[in-house]
CSV table of C-alpha atoms in Angstrom, one decimal:
chain,number,residue,atom,x,y,z
A,1196,UNK,CA,13.8,-4.0,-34.0
A,1197,UNK,CA,13.1,-6.0,-30.8
A,1198,UNK,CA,14.0,-9.1,-32.7
A,1199,UNK,CA,17.3,-7.6,-33.7
A,1200,UNK,CA,17.9,-6.6,-30.2
A,1201,UNK,CA,17.0,-10.3,-28.6
A,1202,UNK,CA,20.0,-11.5,-31.1
A,1203,UNK,CA,22.6,-9.3,-29.2
A,1204,UNK,CA,25.2,-11.6,-27.5
A,1205,UNK,CA,25.3,-12.2,-23.6
A,1206,UNK,CA,23.7,-10.7,-20.9
A,1207,UNK,CA,23.3,-7.2,-22.1
A,1208,UNK,CA,21.5,-8.1,-25.3
A,1209,UNK,CA,19.1,-10.2,-22.8
A,1210,UNK,CA,18.5,-7.1,-20.7
A,1211,UNK,CA,18.0,-5.2,-23.9
A,1212,UNK,CA,15.4,-7.4,-25.2
A,1213,UNK,CA,13.8,-8.3,-21.7
A,1214,UNK,CA,13.2,-4.5,-21.6
A,1215,UNK,CA,11.6,-4.3,-25.2
A,1216,UNK,CA,9.3,-6.9,-24.1
A,1217,UNK,CA,8.4,-5.4,-20.6
A,1218,UNK,CA,7.5,-2.1,-22.0
A,1219,UNK,CA,4.1,-3.4,-22.4
A,1220,UNK,CA,3.9,-4.7,-19.0
A,1221,UNK,CA,4.9,-1.9,-17.2
A,1222,UNK,CA,3.0,0.7,-19.0
A,1223,UNK,CA,-0.3,-2.0,-18.0
A,1224,UNK,CA,0.8,-2.0,-14.5
A,1225,UNK,CA,1.6,1.6,-13.6
A,1226,UNK,CA,-1.9,2.8,-14.0
A,1227,UNK,CA,-3.6,5.7,-15.3
A,1228,UNK,CA,-1.3,8.8,-15.9
A,1229,UNK,CA,2.0,7.0,-16.5
A,1230,UNK,CA,2.8,5.4,-19.7
A,1231,UNK,CA,6.0,3.3,-20.5
A,1232,UNK,CA,7.8,4.6,-22.8
A,1233,UNK,CA,7.0,8.1,-22.8
A,1234,UNK,CA,6.2,10.9,-20.1
A,1235,UNK,CA,5.6,10.2,-16.9
A,1236,UNK,CA,3.9,13.5,-16.2
A,1237,UNK,CA,0.6,13.6,-15.2
A,1238,UNK,CA,-1.4,13.5,-12.0
A,1239,UNK,CA,0.0,10.7,-9.7
A,1240,UNK,CA,-1.4,9.4,-6.3
A,1241,UNK,CA,2.1,9.2,-3.8
A,1242,UNK,CA,2.0,6.0,-1.8
A,1243,UNK,CA,-1.1,4.9,-0.5
A,1244,UNK,CA,-1.5,3.1,3.2
A,1245,UNK,CA,-4.3,0.6,3.4
A,1246,UNK,CA,-4.6,0.6,7.5
A,1247,UNK,CA,-6.7,-0.5,10.2
A,1248,UNK,CA,-7.1,1.9,13.3
A,1249,UNK,CA,-10.4,2.7,14.9
A,1250,UNK,CA,-10.1,4.9,18.1
A,1251,UNK,CA,-11.9,8.2,17.5
A,1252,UNK,CA,-9.1,11.1,17.2
A,1253,UNK,CA,-10.1,12.8,20.3
A,1254,UNK,CA,-9.2,10.2,22.6
A,1255,UNK,CA,-6.1,9.9,24.4
A,1256,UNK,CA,-2.7,11.1,23.4
A,1257,UNK,CA,-3.1,10.1,19.9
A,1258,UNK,CA,-0.7,11.8,17.0
A,1259,UNK,CA,-2.3,15.0,15.6
A,1260,UNK,CA,-4.7,14.0,12.8
A,1261,UNK,CA,-6.3,17.4,11.9
A,1262,UNK,CA,-9.4,16.1,10.2
A,1263,UNK,CA,-10.6,19.0,8.3
A,1264,UNK,CA,-14.3,19.1,6.6
A,1265,UNK,CA,-15.4,16.0,5.3
A,1266,UNK,CA,-15.2,15.5,1.5
A,1267,UNK,CA,-17.6,13.0,1.2
A,1268,UNK,CA,-19.9,11.1,3.7
A,1269,UNK,CA,-21.6,7.7,2.7
A,1270,UNK,CA,-23.5,5.6,5.3
A,1271,UNK,CA,-20.7,2.9,4.5
A,1272,UNK,CA,-17.7,5.2,3.8
A,1273,UNK,CA,-16.3,8.4,4.8
A,1274,UNK,CA,-13.5,10.4,3.0
A,1275,UNK,CA,-11.3,12.9,5.3
A,1276,UNK,CA,-8.1,15.2,4.4
A,1277,UNK,CA,-5.9,15.4,6.8
A,1278,UNK,CA,-4.4,18.8,8.0
A,1279,UNK,CA,-1.4,20.4,9.1
A,1280,UNK,CA,1.4,17.8,9.5
A,1281,UNK,CA,-0.3,15.4,7.9
A,1282,UNK,CA,-1.4,17.3,5.1
A,1283,UNK,CA,-1.2,15.1,2.0
A,1284,UNK,CA,-3.0,12.1,4.0
A,1285,UNK,CA,-6.3,11.2,3.3
A,1286,UNK,CA,-8.0,8.8,5.3
A,1287,UNK,CA,-10.8,6.4,3.9
A,1288,UNK,CA,-13.0,5.3,6.9
A,1289,UNK,CA,-15.1,2.0,6.8
A,1290,UNK,CA,-18.3,1.8,9.1
A,1291,UNK,CA,-19.9,-1.3,8.3
A,1292,UNK,CA,-20.5,-2.7,11.6
A,1293,UNK,CA,-23.6,-5.1,10.8
A,1294,UNK,CA,-21.4,-6.6,8.4
A,1295,UNK,CA,-18.0,-6.6,10.5
A,1296,UNK,CA,-16.7,-4.5,7.5
A,1297,UNK,CA,-17.3,-7.1,5.1
A,1298,UNK,CA,-16.7,-5.8,1.5
A,1299,UNK,CA,-20.4,-5.7,0.0
A,1300,UNK,CA,-20.9,-4.8,-3.4
A,1301,UNK,CA,-21.9,-1.1,-2.5
A,1302,UNK,CA,-18.9,-0.5,-0.4
A,1303,UNK,CA,-16.6,-1.7,-3.3
A,1304,UNK,CA,-18.4,0.6,-5.8
A,1305,UNK,CA,-17.7,3.5,-3.4
A,1306,UNK,CA,-14.2,2.6,-2.6
A,1307,UNK,CA,-13.5,2.2,-6.1
A,1308,UNK,CA,-15.1,6.0,-6.8
A,1309,UNK,CA,-13.3,7.4,-4.1
A,1310,UNK,CA,-9.6,5.9,-5.4
A,1311,UNK,CA,-10.4,7.0,-8.8
A,1312,UNK,CA,-11.0,10.4,-7.5
A,1313,UNK,CA,-7.6,10.3,-5.3
A,1314,UNK,CA,-5.5,9.4,-8.2
A,1315,UNK,CA,-6.5,12.4,-10.0
A,1316,UNK,CA,-5.4,14.8,-6.9
A,1317,UNK,CA,-1.9,15.4,-7.4
A,1318,UNK,CA,-2.1,17.2,-3.9
A,1319,UNK,CA,-2.5,13.4,-2.4
A,1320,UNK,CA,1.0,11.5,-1.5
A,1321,UNK,CA,-0.6,9.0,1.2
A,1322,UNK,CA,-3.9,7.0,1.5
A,1323,UNK,CA,-4.9,5.6,4.7
A,1324,UNK,CA,-8.2,2.9,4.5
A,1325,UNK,CA,-9.0,2.3,8.3
A,1326,UNK,CA,-11.9,0.4,9.9
A,1327,UNK,CA,-14.2,2.3,11.9
A,1328,UNK,CA,-15.4,-0.7,13.8
A,1329,UNK,CA,-13.3,-2.0,16.7
A,1330,UNK,CA,-11.4,-5.1,16.5
A,1331,UNK,CA,-12.2,-5.9,12.8
A,1332,UNK,CA,-9.2,-5.6,10.1
A,1333,UNK,CA,-10.2,-4.4,6.4
A,1334,UNK,CA,-7.9,-3.4,3.8
A,1335,UNK,CA,-7.2,-3.7,0.0
A,1336,UNK,CA,-4.7,-3.5,-2.6
A,1337,UNK,CA,-3.6,-0.6,-5.2
A,1338,UNK,CA,-1.2,-0.2,-7.6
A,1339,UNK,CA,0.8,2.1,-5.2
A,1340,UNK,CA,2.6,1.3,-1.8
A,1341,UNK,CA,-0.1,-0.1,0.8
A,1342,UNK,CA,0.5,-0.7,4.5
A,1343,UNK,CA,-1.9,-3.0,6.3
A,1344,UNK,CA,-2.3,-2.1,10.1
A,1345,UNK,CA,-3.9,-4.7,12.1
A,1346,UNK,CA,-5.0,-3.8,15.5
A,1347,UNK,CA,-7.8,-6.5,16.1
A,1348,UNK,CA,-8.8,-9.9,14.2
A,1349,UNK,CA,-7.5,-10.7,10.7
A,1350,UNK,CA,-8.6,-13.9,9.9
A,1351,UNK,CA,-9.5,-15.8,6.7
A,1352,UNK,CA,-10.5,-13.3,4.3
A,1353,UNK,CA,-9.3,-10.3,6.3
A,1354,UNK,CA,-5.4,-12.2,6.4
A,1355,UNK,CA,-5.6,-12.4,2.7
A,1356,UNK,CA,-6.7,-8.7,2.5
A,1357,UNK,CA,-3.4,-7.8,4.5
A,1358,UNK,CA,-1.2,-10.3,2.7
A,1359,UNK,CA,-2.1,-7.9,-0.8
A,1360,UNK,CA,-0.5,-5.1,1.0
A,1361,UNK,CA,3.1,-4.1,0.8
A,1362,UNK,CA,3.7,-3.8,4.4
A,1363,UNK,CA,1.9,-5.1,7.6
A,1364,UNK,CA,2.2,-4.0,11.1
A,1365,UNK,CA,0.5,-5.5,13.7
A,1366,UNK,CA,-0.4,-5.2,17.9
A,1367,UNK,CA,0.6,-7.8,20.0
A,1368,UNK,CA,-3.2,-8.6,21.0
A,1369,UNK,CA,-4.1,-9.0,17.1
A,1370,UNK,CA,-5.3,-12.4,15.7
A,1371,UNK,CA,-4.2,-13.8,12.2
A,1372,UNK,CA,-5.0,-17.1,10.3
A,1373,UNK,CA,-6.0,-18.8,7.2
A,1374,UNK,CA,-8.8,-20.5,8.8
A,1375,UNK,CA,-10.7,-21.7,6.0
A,1376,UNK,CA,-9.8,-25.7,6.2
A,1377,UNK,CA,-11.5,-25.5,9.7
A,1378,UNK,CA,-14.7,-25.1,7.3
A,1379,UNK,CA,-13.6,-27.7,4.9
A,1380,UNK,CA,-12.5,-24.9,2.3
A,1381,UNK,CA,-9.6,-23.4,1.3
A,1382,UNK,CA,-8.3,-20.0,1.2
A,1383,UNK,CA,-10.0,-18.2,-1.8
A,1384,UNK,CA,-8.7,-14.6,-1.7
A,1385,UNK,CA,-4.9,-15.2,-2.9
A,1386,UNK,CA,-4.1,-16.6,0.6
A,1387,UNK,CA,-2.4,-20.0,-1.2
A,1388,UNK,CA,0.0,-17.8,-3.4
A,1389,UNK,CA,0.5,-15.0,-1.1
A,1390,UNK,CA,1.3,-16.7,2.3
A,1391,UNK,CA,4.0,-19.1,0.7
A,1392,UNK,CA,5.9,-16.0,-0.9
A,1393,UNK,CA,5.4,-13.8,2.4
A,1394,UNK,CA,6.9,-16.7,4.8
A,1395,UNK,CA,7.9,-19.5,2.4
A,1396,UNK,CA,6.3,-22.7,1.4
A,1397,UNK,CA,6.8,-25.2,4.1
A,1398,UNK,CA,5.1,-22.6,7.0
A,1399,UNK,CA,2.7,-21.7,5.0
A,1400,UNK,CA,1.5,-24.9,4.5
A,1401,UNK,CA,1.4,-25.5,8.2
A,1402,UNK,CA,-0.5,-22.6,8.9
A,1403,UNK,CA,-3.3,-23.5,6.6
A,1404,UNK,CA,-3.2,-27.1,7.2
A,1405,UNK,CA,-3.5,-26.5,11.0
A,1406,UNK,CA,-5.9,-23.3,10.5
A,1407,UNK,CA,-3.6,-22.0,13.0
A,1408,UNK,CA,-4.1,-18.6,14.3
A,1409,UNK,CA,-1.1,-16.3,15.5
A,1410,UNK,CA,-0.9,-13.0,17.7
A,1411,UNK,CA,1.5,-10.5,16.7
A,1412,UNK,CA,4.6,-11.8,18.0
A,1413,UNK,CA,4.3,-14.9,16.6
A,1414,UNK,CA,3.5,-13.4,13.1
A,1415,UNK,CA,6.7,-11.2,13.4
A,1416,UNK,CA,8.4,-14.4,14.5
A,1417,UNK,CA,7.7,-16.2,11.4
A,1418,UNK,CA,7.8,-12.8,8.9
A,1419,UNK,CA,4.2,-12.4,8.5
A,1420,UNK,CA,4.3,-8.8,9.8
A,1421,UNK,CA,7.1,-6.3,9.5
A,1422,UNK,CA,6.5,-4.4,13.1
A,1423,UNK,CA,4.7,-5.3,16.5
A,1424,UNK,CA,3.7,-3.4,18.8
A,1425,UNK,CA,2.2,-3.4,22.0
A,1426,UNK,CA,-1.4,-2.6,22.1
A,1427,UNK,CA,-2.2,0.9,23.8
A,1428,UNK,CA,-5.5,2.3,26.0
A,1429,UNK,CA,-6.9,3.5,22.6
A,1430,UNK,CA,-6.5,0.1,20.5
A,1431,UNK,CA,-5.1,1.8,17.5
A,1432,UNK,CA,-1.4,1.1,17.8
A,1433,UNK,CA,-1.1,-0.4,14.6
A,1434,UNK,CA,-2.9,2.5,13.0
A,1435,UNK,CA,-0.3,4.9,14.8
A,1436,UNK,CA,2.9,2.8,13.4
A,1437,UNK,CA,1.3,3.2,9.6
A,1438,UNK,CA,0.6,6.6,10.4
A,1439,UNK,CA,4.4,7.1,11.0
A,1440,UNK,CA,5.2,5.5,8.3
A,1441,UNK,CA,3.2,7.4,5.9
A,1442,UNK,CA,4.7,10.5,7.1
A,1443,UNK,CA,8.0,8.8,6.1
A,1444,UNK,CA,6.8,8.3,2.8
A,1445,UNK,CA,5.4,12.0,2.0
A,1446,UNK,CA,8.6,13.6,1.6
A,1447,UNK,CA,9.8,11.1,-1.6
A,1448,UNK,CA,8.9,11.5,-5.2
A,1449,UNK,CA,5.3,9.9,-5.8
A,1450,UNK,CA,6.1,8.9,-9.6
A,1451,UNK,CA,9.3,7.0,-7.8
A,1452,UNK,CA,7.4,5.4,-5.5
A,1453,UNK,CA,5.1,4.3,-7.6
A,1454,UNK,CA,7.8,2.7,-10.3
A,1455,UNK,CA,9.9,1.6,-7.5
A,1456,UNK,CA,6.8,-1.0,-6.3
A,1457,UNK,CA,6.2,-1.8,-9.9
A,1458,UNK,CA,9.8,-2.9,-10.3
A,1459,UNK,CA,10.1,-4.8,-6.9
A,1460,UNK,CA,6.7,-6.5,-8.0
A,1461,UNK,CA,7.3,-7.5,-11.3
A,1462,UNK,CA,11.1,-8.4,-10.3
A,1463,UNK,CA,9.9,-11.1,-7.6
A,1464,UNK,CA,8.0,-13.3,-10.1
A,1465,UNK,CA,10.7,-13.6,-12.7
A,1466,UNK,CA,14.3,-14.7,-13.0
A,1467,UNK,CA,17.2,-12.3,-11.9
A,1468,UNK,CA,18.3,-11.5,-15.6
A,1469,UNK,CA,14.5,-10.6,-16.4
A,1470,UNK,CA,14.2,-8.8,-13.2
A,1471,UNK,CA,16.9,-6.6,-14.2
A,1472,UNK,CA,15.5,-6.1,-17.4
A,1473,UNK,CA,12.5,-4.4,-15.6
A,1474,UNK,CA,14.5,-2.2,-13.3
A,1475,UNK,CA,16.3,-0.7,-16.4
A,1476,UNK,CA,12.8,-0.1,-18.1
A,1477,UNK,CA,11.5,1.6,-15.0
A,1478,UNK,CA,14.6,3.4,-14.3
A,1479,UNK,CA,14.7,4.8,-17.7
A,1480,UNK,CA,11.0,6.4,-17.1
A,1481,UNK,CA,12.4,8.6,-14.0
A,1482,UNK,CA,14.9,9.9,-15.8
A,1483,UNK,CA,12.9,12.4,-18.0
A,1484,UNK,CA,10.5,13.4,-15.2
A,1485,UNK,CA,10.6,16.8,-13.4
A,1486,UNK,CA,10.2,15.5,-10.2
A,1487,UNK,CA,14.3,14.1,-10.8
A,1488,UNK,CA,15.5,17.5,-11.7
A,1489,UNK,CA,13.9,19.0,-8.3
A,1490,UNK,CA,15.2,16.8,-6.4
A,1491,UNK,CA,19.0,17.2,-7.8
A,1492,UNK,CA,18.1,21.1,-7.6
A,1493,UNK,CA,17.1,20.5,-4.0
A,1494,UNK,CA,20.1,18.5,-3.2
A,1495,UNK,CA,22.5,21.3,-4.8
A,1496,UNK,CA,20.8,24.0,-2.6
A,1497,UNK,CA,20.6,22.0,0.4
A,1498,UNK,CA,16.8,22.4,0.9
A,1499,UNK,CA,13.7,20.0,1.0
A,1500,UNK,CA,12.5,18.9,-2.5
A,1501,UNK,CA,9.2,20.1,-3.7
A,1502,UNK,CA,7.9,17.6,-5.7
A,1503,UNK,CA,4.8,17.8,-7.8
A,1504,UNK,CA,4.3,14.1,-9.2
A,1505,UNK,CA,5.5,15.0,-12.7
């Protein structure tokens, strides 16, 4: 059938063929609980925010974080579920001061286990990974929306981890750069590929060749980050901005957020015609979801929607 569709004349035939070919790709990238084609019903994690911010919740006029009892406590990783207006946001706190939050095998194992548990919790809409070590950024990537909040240093691997996130915000005092050439090596964690995609090839080459370190204002000027903020006394200005963005994400449909990220990421790697086919394939999977029907009903009844990730 796919071969027959592929022979259809014109762009429509190309789009239809592209959709047939891309179903398997989309299915693989959506992760556990989402299948293409077929039902999207199942437990989903909403937008995930991987962020850094390290001021204690009790210091200064920080936003209400409402930490509840800790679900899990480890030497290097703590899992907290926020309460009140932040309900649905989970904070994973990394504390490896002696290793400057470098990703040890043990920490990666704990993070993987925590993320797997969160994926099966339909009440979770946003995940924040934050450093609890002052001045050190640490983040990672997930197949759901992510934000990197940089309040301190993000050099070498730290910036590569931030580049793996969907959105980056930073304090004006933050320092960012791919400095590996100073050590006679090259960025080996995706920096040579993601930095050119973020700011363009010529400028990326300049920054990597020179091992230049940028502050928040300079990073914003070249398009490396989306938002720059003056640092506050608590040292968590970027984290607060990330939390504000997380709150903006919370009301949206969690399945739609995952699929939108998939469509954007996959589409940016191919030509426009193939990208439109990816979008069509992803859009088709949203139609039968309960969340879509709830969104329409909520709009008709002029009330906030109650999405369940199904």
